[in-house]
DNA sequence: GATTCATAATATCGAACGATAACATCTCCG
DNA sequence: CGGAGATGTTATCGTTCGATATTATGAATC
């Protein structure tokens, strides 16, 4: 996706239109503006993210910690796989999160805040139970997102530096296993 | 920095010149092109990164694992502090790492490859000694960089979501401690 | 078949971009 | 003092941008 690859300013409505075999003015016809197109794209990506989690049990902090830990582990695996399959979302997030802007606040309020809150609350429970690595709940969201998504956000650099293909299913699975093992060392009976 | 905030395409030589109270053509006078200016900026940032590590012992894999572990721990803390003080470097890296381009390969070959190789090699030793978390050496670079730098790269979003100020010294120290504890759980006598 | 309306395609606008040419100013050395 | 070379400043070029006005097309309704 153009917004993910070049950022909002770097992406041109002409090249976006070209991708779908259309002419540039069609974008201002079907959407009000470039901003509105961007918002629709972000909504769509977060909708796909929600779909990827739709069949998982919610991260209920009233649950016993071991069960919650297994739910979080499965959610982490899902997130890693989603980041590998759709790196555009994390690219847009990291692009927009760098500066205070209307777009950043729109995205944070509309989409990110709920995920951030759920993860933070779940982590608080896991920490108290000693299942989770000793990370501050107010920081763990950033550790999870950063560690899980960077090799896919920067897949081109992974290929250039090591020759690995980070989208290979085995690479993705290995990364998901690594993330779970690192973040939930106290979780018994690996899955 | 303009390149870090908006990416290469989004940054304009006019606003860069304005920052230093100059006129836009001065950039093409003192540098050959916008590309050359970008390269000089990246060289400068990586130079500062190297300076931040100048007084540390090298990550010698022939060292005994516990000593090497303490050296890696100190290097991790330095990296977290550098990412907090100079988020521009990691912003540029994550911007440029998304797509295969001449700029990405220039940066990977000239600067990133050495760091990547050193970390990977050191991690291999630490893994064998059981000091490090069970992360694949070929992946740990991305986990370290992603987890360490994201809250500073996206500092604006951290503020918007939690109200925390990630550049507060106590926040940075806490994050560094979290990263070390998470990655090197087997390291005895926490400093 | 004529009318109507949603969408596609073209033309074009003003603004901003990187780059360069042209001109002004300053500094330094004789 | 005066000329030379480096640097500052202005003017402007061709291109690309997002947006909009205008015209063309096609499908549905009567």
mmCIF file of N, CA, C and O in Angstrom, chain A residues 135-172:
data_model
loop_
_atom_site.group_PDB
_atom_site.id
_atom_site.type_symbol
_atom_site.label_atom_id
_atom_site.label_comp_id
_atom_site.label_asym_id
_atom_site.label_seq_id
_atom_site.Cartn_x
_atom_site.Cartn_y
_atom_site.Cartn_z
ATOM 1 N N UNK A 135 8.181 -6.838 32.880
ATOM 2 C CA UNK A 135 8.053 -5.585 32.128
ATOM 3 C C UNK A 135 6.943 -4.751 32.732
ATOM 4 O O UNK A 135 5.874 -5.270 33.061
ATOM 5 N N UNK A 136 7.184 -3.465 32.848
ATOM 6 C CA UNK A 136 6.169 -2.550 33.344
ATOM 7 C C UNK A 136 4.946 -2.583 32.422
ATOM 8 O O UNK A 136 5.091 -2.473 31.208
ATOM 9 N N UNK A 137 3.751 -2.727 32.994
ATOM 10 C CA UNK A 137 2.538 -2.772 32.160
ATOM 11 C C UNK A 137 2.378 -1.528 31.285
ATOM 12 O O UNK A 137 1.798 -1.612 30.198
ATOM 13 N N UNK A 138 2.877 -0.388 31.741
ATOM 14 C CA UNK A 138 2.744 0.829 30.936
ATOM 15 C C UNK A 138 3.714 0.863 29.762
ATOM 16 O O UNK A 138 3.631 1.748 28.918
ATOM 17 N N UNK A 139 4.636 -0.081 29.737
ATOM 18 C CA UNK A 139 5.608 -0.095 28.644
ATOM 19 C C UNK A 139 5.459 -1.298 27.735
ATOM 20 O O UNK A 139 5.969 -1.300 26.602
ATOM 21 N N UNK A 140 4.766 -2.325 28.206
ATOM 22 C CA UNK A 140 4.811 -3.599 27.495
ATOM 23 C C UNK A 140 4.177 -3.510 26.117
ATOM 24 O O UNK A 140 4.599 -4.216 25.186
ATOM 25 N N UNK A 141 3.174 -2.658 25.961
ATOM 26 C CA UNK A 141 2.549 -2.516 24.638
ATOM 27 C C UNK A 141 3.602 -2.191 23.579
ATOM 28 O O UNK A 141 3.605 -2.771 22.489
ATOM 29 N N UNK A 142 4.493 -1.278 23.905
ATOM 30 C CA UNK A 142 5.494 -0.835 22.932
ATOM 31 C C UNK A 142 6.536 -1.904 22.673
ATOM 32 O O UNK A 142 7.035 -2.045 21.550
ATOM 33 N N UNK A 143 6.860 -2.667 23.726
ATOM 34 C CA UNK A 143 7.794 -3.774 23.546
ATOM 35 C C UNK A 143 7.172 -4.831 22.633
ATOM 36 O O UNK A 143 7.813 -5.328 21.699
ATOM 37 N N UNK A 144 5.922 -5.153 22.881
ATOM 38 C CA UNK A 144 5.246 -6.164 22.060
ATOM 39 C C UNK A 144 5.177 -5.723 20.606
ATOM 40 O O UNK A 144 5.578 -6.451 19.694
ATOM 41 N N UNK A 145 4.659 -4.529 20.385
ATOM 42 C CA UNK A 145 4.469 -4.071 19.005
ATOM 43 C C UNK A 145 5.810 -3.916 18.305
ATOM 44 O O UNK A 145 5.991 -4.348 17.157
ATOM 45 N N UNK A 146 6.772 -3.304 18.990
ATOM 46 C CA UNK A 146 8.077 -3.101 18.365
ATOM 47 C C UNK A 146 8.768 -4.406 18.031
ATOM 48 O O UNK A 146 9.213 -4.609 16.898
ATOM 49 N N UNK A 147 8.855 -5.298 19.006
ATOM 50 C CA UNK A 147 9.577 -6.553 18.790
ATOM 51 C C UNK A 147 8.851 -7.448 17.796
ATOM 52 O O UNK A 147 9.473 -8.123 16.982
ATOM 53 N N UNK A 148 7.535 -7.450 17.843
ATOM 54 C CA UNK A 148 6.776 -8.348 16.968
ATOM 55 C C UNK A 148 6.791 -7.896 15.521
ATOM 56 O O UNK A 148 6.863 -8.724 14.612
ATOM 57 N N UNK A 149 6.715 -6.593 15.307
ATOM 58 C CA UNK A 149 6.433 -6.116 13.947
ATOM 59 C C UNK A 149 7.647 -5.636 13.173
ATOM 60 O O UNK A 149 7.633 -5.635 11.938
ATOM 61 N N UNK A 150 8.715 -5.230 13.870
ATOM 62 C CA UNK A 150 9.819 -4.583 13.138
ATOM 63 C C UNK A 150 10.379 -5.427 11.989
ATOM 64 O O UNK A 150 10.589 -4.900 10.898
ATOM 65 N N UNK A 151 10.637 -6.737 12.182
ATOM 66 C CA UNK A 151 11.209 -7.478 11.050
ATOM 67 C C UNK A 151 10.286 -7.546 9.840
ATOM 68 O O UNK A 151 10.772 -7.773 8.721
ATOM 69 N N UNK A 152 9.002 -7.332 10.023
ATOM 70 C CA UNK A 152 8.092 -7.322 8.881
ATOM 71 C C UNK A 152 7.936 -5.913 8.322
ATOM 72 O O UNK A 152 7.858 -5.725 7.105
ATOM 73 N N UNK A 153 7.903 -4.930 9.220
ATOM 74 C CA UNK A 153 7.882 -3.529 8.770
ATOM 75 C C UNK A 153 9.119 -3.253 7.912
ATOM 76 O O UNK A 153 9.039 -2.611 6.870
ATOM 77 N N UNK A 154 10.251 -3.759 8.347
ATOM 78 C CA UNK A 154 11.520 -3.551 7.646
ATOM 79 C C UNK A 154 11.986 -4.826 6.959
ATOM 80 O O UNK A 154 13.174 -5.163 6.983
ATOM 81 N N UNK A 155 11.046 -5.516 6.345
ATOM 82 C CA UNK A 155 11.379 -6.792 5.707
ATOM 83 C C UNK A 155 12.472 -6.632 4.659
ATOM 84 O O UNK A 155 13.341 -7.499 4.515
ATOM 85 N N UNK A 156 12.461 -5.510 3.948
ATOM 86 C CA UNK A 156 13.480 -5.302 2.915
ATOM 87 C C UNK A 156 14.873 -5.266 3.525
ATOM 88 O O UNK A 156 15.828 -5.798 2.951
ATOM 89 N N UNK A 157 14.989 -4.661 4.700
ATOM 90 C CA UNK A 157 16.295 -4.568 5.343
ATOM 91 C C UNK A 157 16.713 -5.928 5.913
ATOM 92 O O UNK A 157 17.901 -6.262 5.914
ATOM 93 N N UNK A 158 15.750 -6.712 6.390
ATOM 94 C CA UNK A 158 16.061 -8.066 6.843
ATOM 95 C C UNK A 158 16.687 -8.856 5.694
ATOM 96 O O UNK A 158 17.733 -9.504 5.857
ATOM 97 N N UNK A 159 16.069 -8.763 4.529
ATOM 98 C CA UNK A 159 16.594 -9.484 3.367
ATOM 99 C C UNK A 159 17.990 -8.990 3.014
ATOM 100 O O UNK A 159 18.887 -9.786 2.709
ATOM 101 N N UNK A 160 18.201 -7.679 3.073
ATOM 102 C CA UNK A 160 19.493 -7.121 2.686
ATOM 103 C C UNK A 160 20.590 -7.504 3.671
ATOM 104 O O UNK A 160 21.734 -7.708 3.281
ATOM 105 N N UNK A 161 20.245 -7.618 4.959
ATOM 106 C CA UNK A 161 21.270 -7.833 5.977
ATOM 107 C C UNK A 161 21.600 -9.308 6.173
ATOM 108 O O UNK A 161 22.756 -9.654 6.406
ATOM 109 N N UNK A 162 20.603 -10.165 6.129
ATOM 110 C CA UNK A 162 20.853 -11.562 6.470
ATOM 111 C C UNK A 162 20.469 -12.528 5.365
ATOM 112 O O UNK A 162 20.805 -13.704 5.434
ATOM 113 N N UNK A 163 19.754 -12.050 4.348
ATOM 114 C CA UNK A 163 19.287 -12.957 3.316
ATOM 115 C C UNK A 163 18.052 -13.738 3.710
ATOM 116 O O UNK A 163 17.470 -14.433 2.881
ATOM 117 N N UNK A 164 17.668 -13.653 4.988
ATOM 118 C CA UNK A 164 16.450 -14.344 5.418
ATOM 119 C C UNK A 164 15.226 -13.746 4.734
ATOM 120 O O UNK A 164 15.199 -12.569 4.384
ATOM 121 N N UNK A 165 14.214 -14.589 4.541
ATOM 122 C CA UNK A 165 12.939 -14.124 4.017
ATOM 123 C C UNK A 165 11.938 -14.141 5.176
ATOM 124 O O UNK A 165 11.399 -15.186 5.531
ATOM 125 N N UNK A 166 11.711 -12.973 5.803
ATOM 126 C CA UNK A 166 10.901 -12.945 7.032
ATOM 127 C C UNK A 166 9.438 -13.312 6.818
ATOM 128 O O UNK A 166 8.732 -13.518 7.803
ATOM 129 N N UNK A 167 8.995 -13.374 5.576
ATOM 130 C CA UNK A 167 7.599 -13.782 5.361
ATOM 131 C C UNK A 167 7.448 -15.287 5.177
ATOM 132 O O UNK A 167 6.319 -15.776 5.062
ATOM 133 N N UNK A 168 8.562 -16.019 5.158
ATOM 134 C CA UNK A 168 8.465 -17.484 5.128
ATOM 135 C C UNK A 168 7.689 -17.956 6.343
ATOM 136 O O UNK A 168 7.966 -17.524 7.473
ATOM 137 N N UNK A 169 6.741 -18.882 6.140
ATOM 138 C CA UNK A 169 5.930 -19.350 7.280
ATOM 139 C C UNK A 169 6.777 -19.829 8.449
ATOM 140 O O UNK A 169 6.453 -19.550 9.611
ATOM 141 N N UNK A 170 7.883 -20.506 8.158
ATOM 142 C CA UNK A 170 8.694 -21.003 9.268
ATOM 143 C C UNK A 170 9.362 -19.858 10.022
ATOM 144 O O UNK A 170 9.529 -19.913 11.244
ATOM 145 N N UNK A 171 9.734 -18.825 9.280
ATOM 146 C CA UNK A 171 10.339 -17.655 9.935
ATOM 147 C C UNK A 171 9.310 -16.985 10.837
ATOM 148 O O UNK A 171 9.598 -16.643 11.990
ATOM 149 N N UNK A 172 8.097 -16.828 10.319
ATOM 150 C CA UNK A 172 7.038 -16.178 11.096
ATOM 151 C C UNK A 172 6.718 -17.003 12.339
ATOM 152 O O UNK A 172 6.615 -16.457 13.453
#
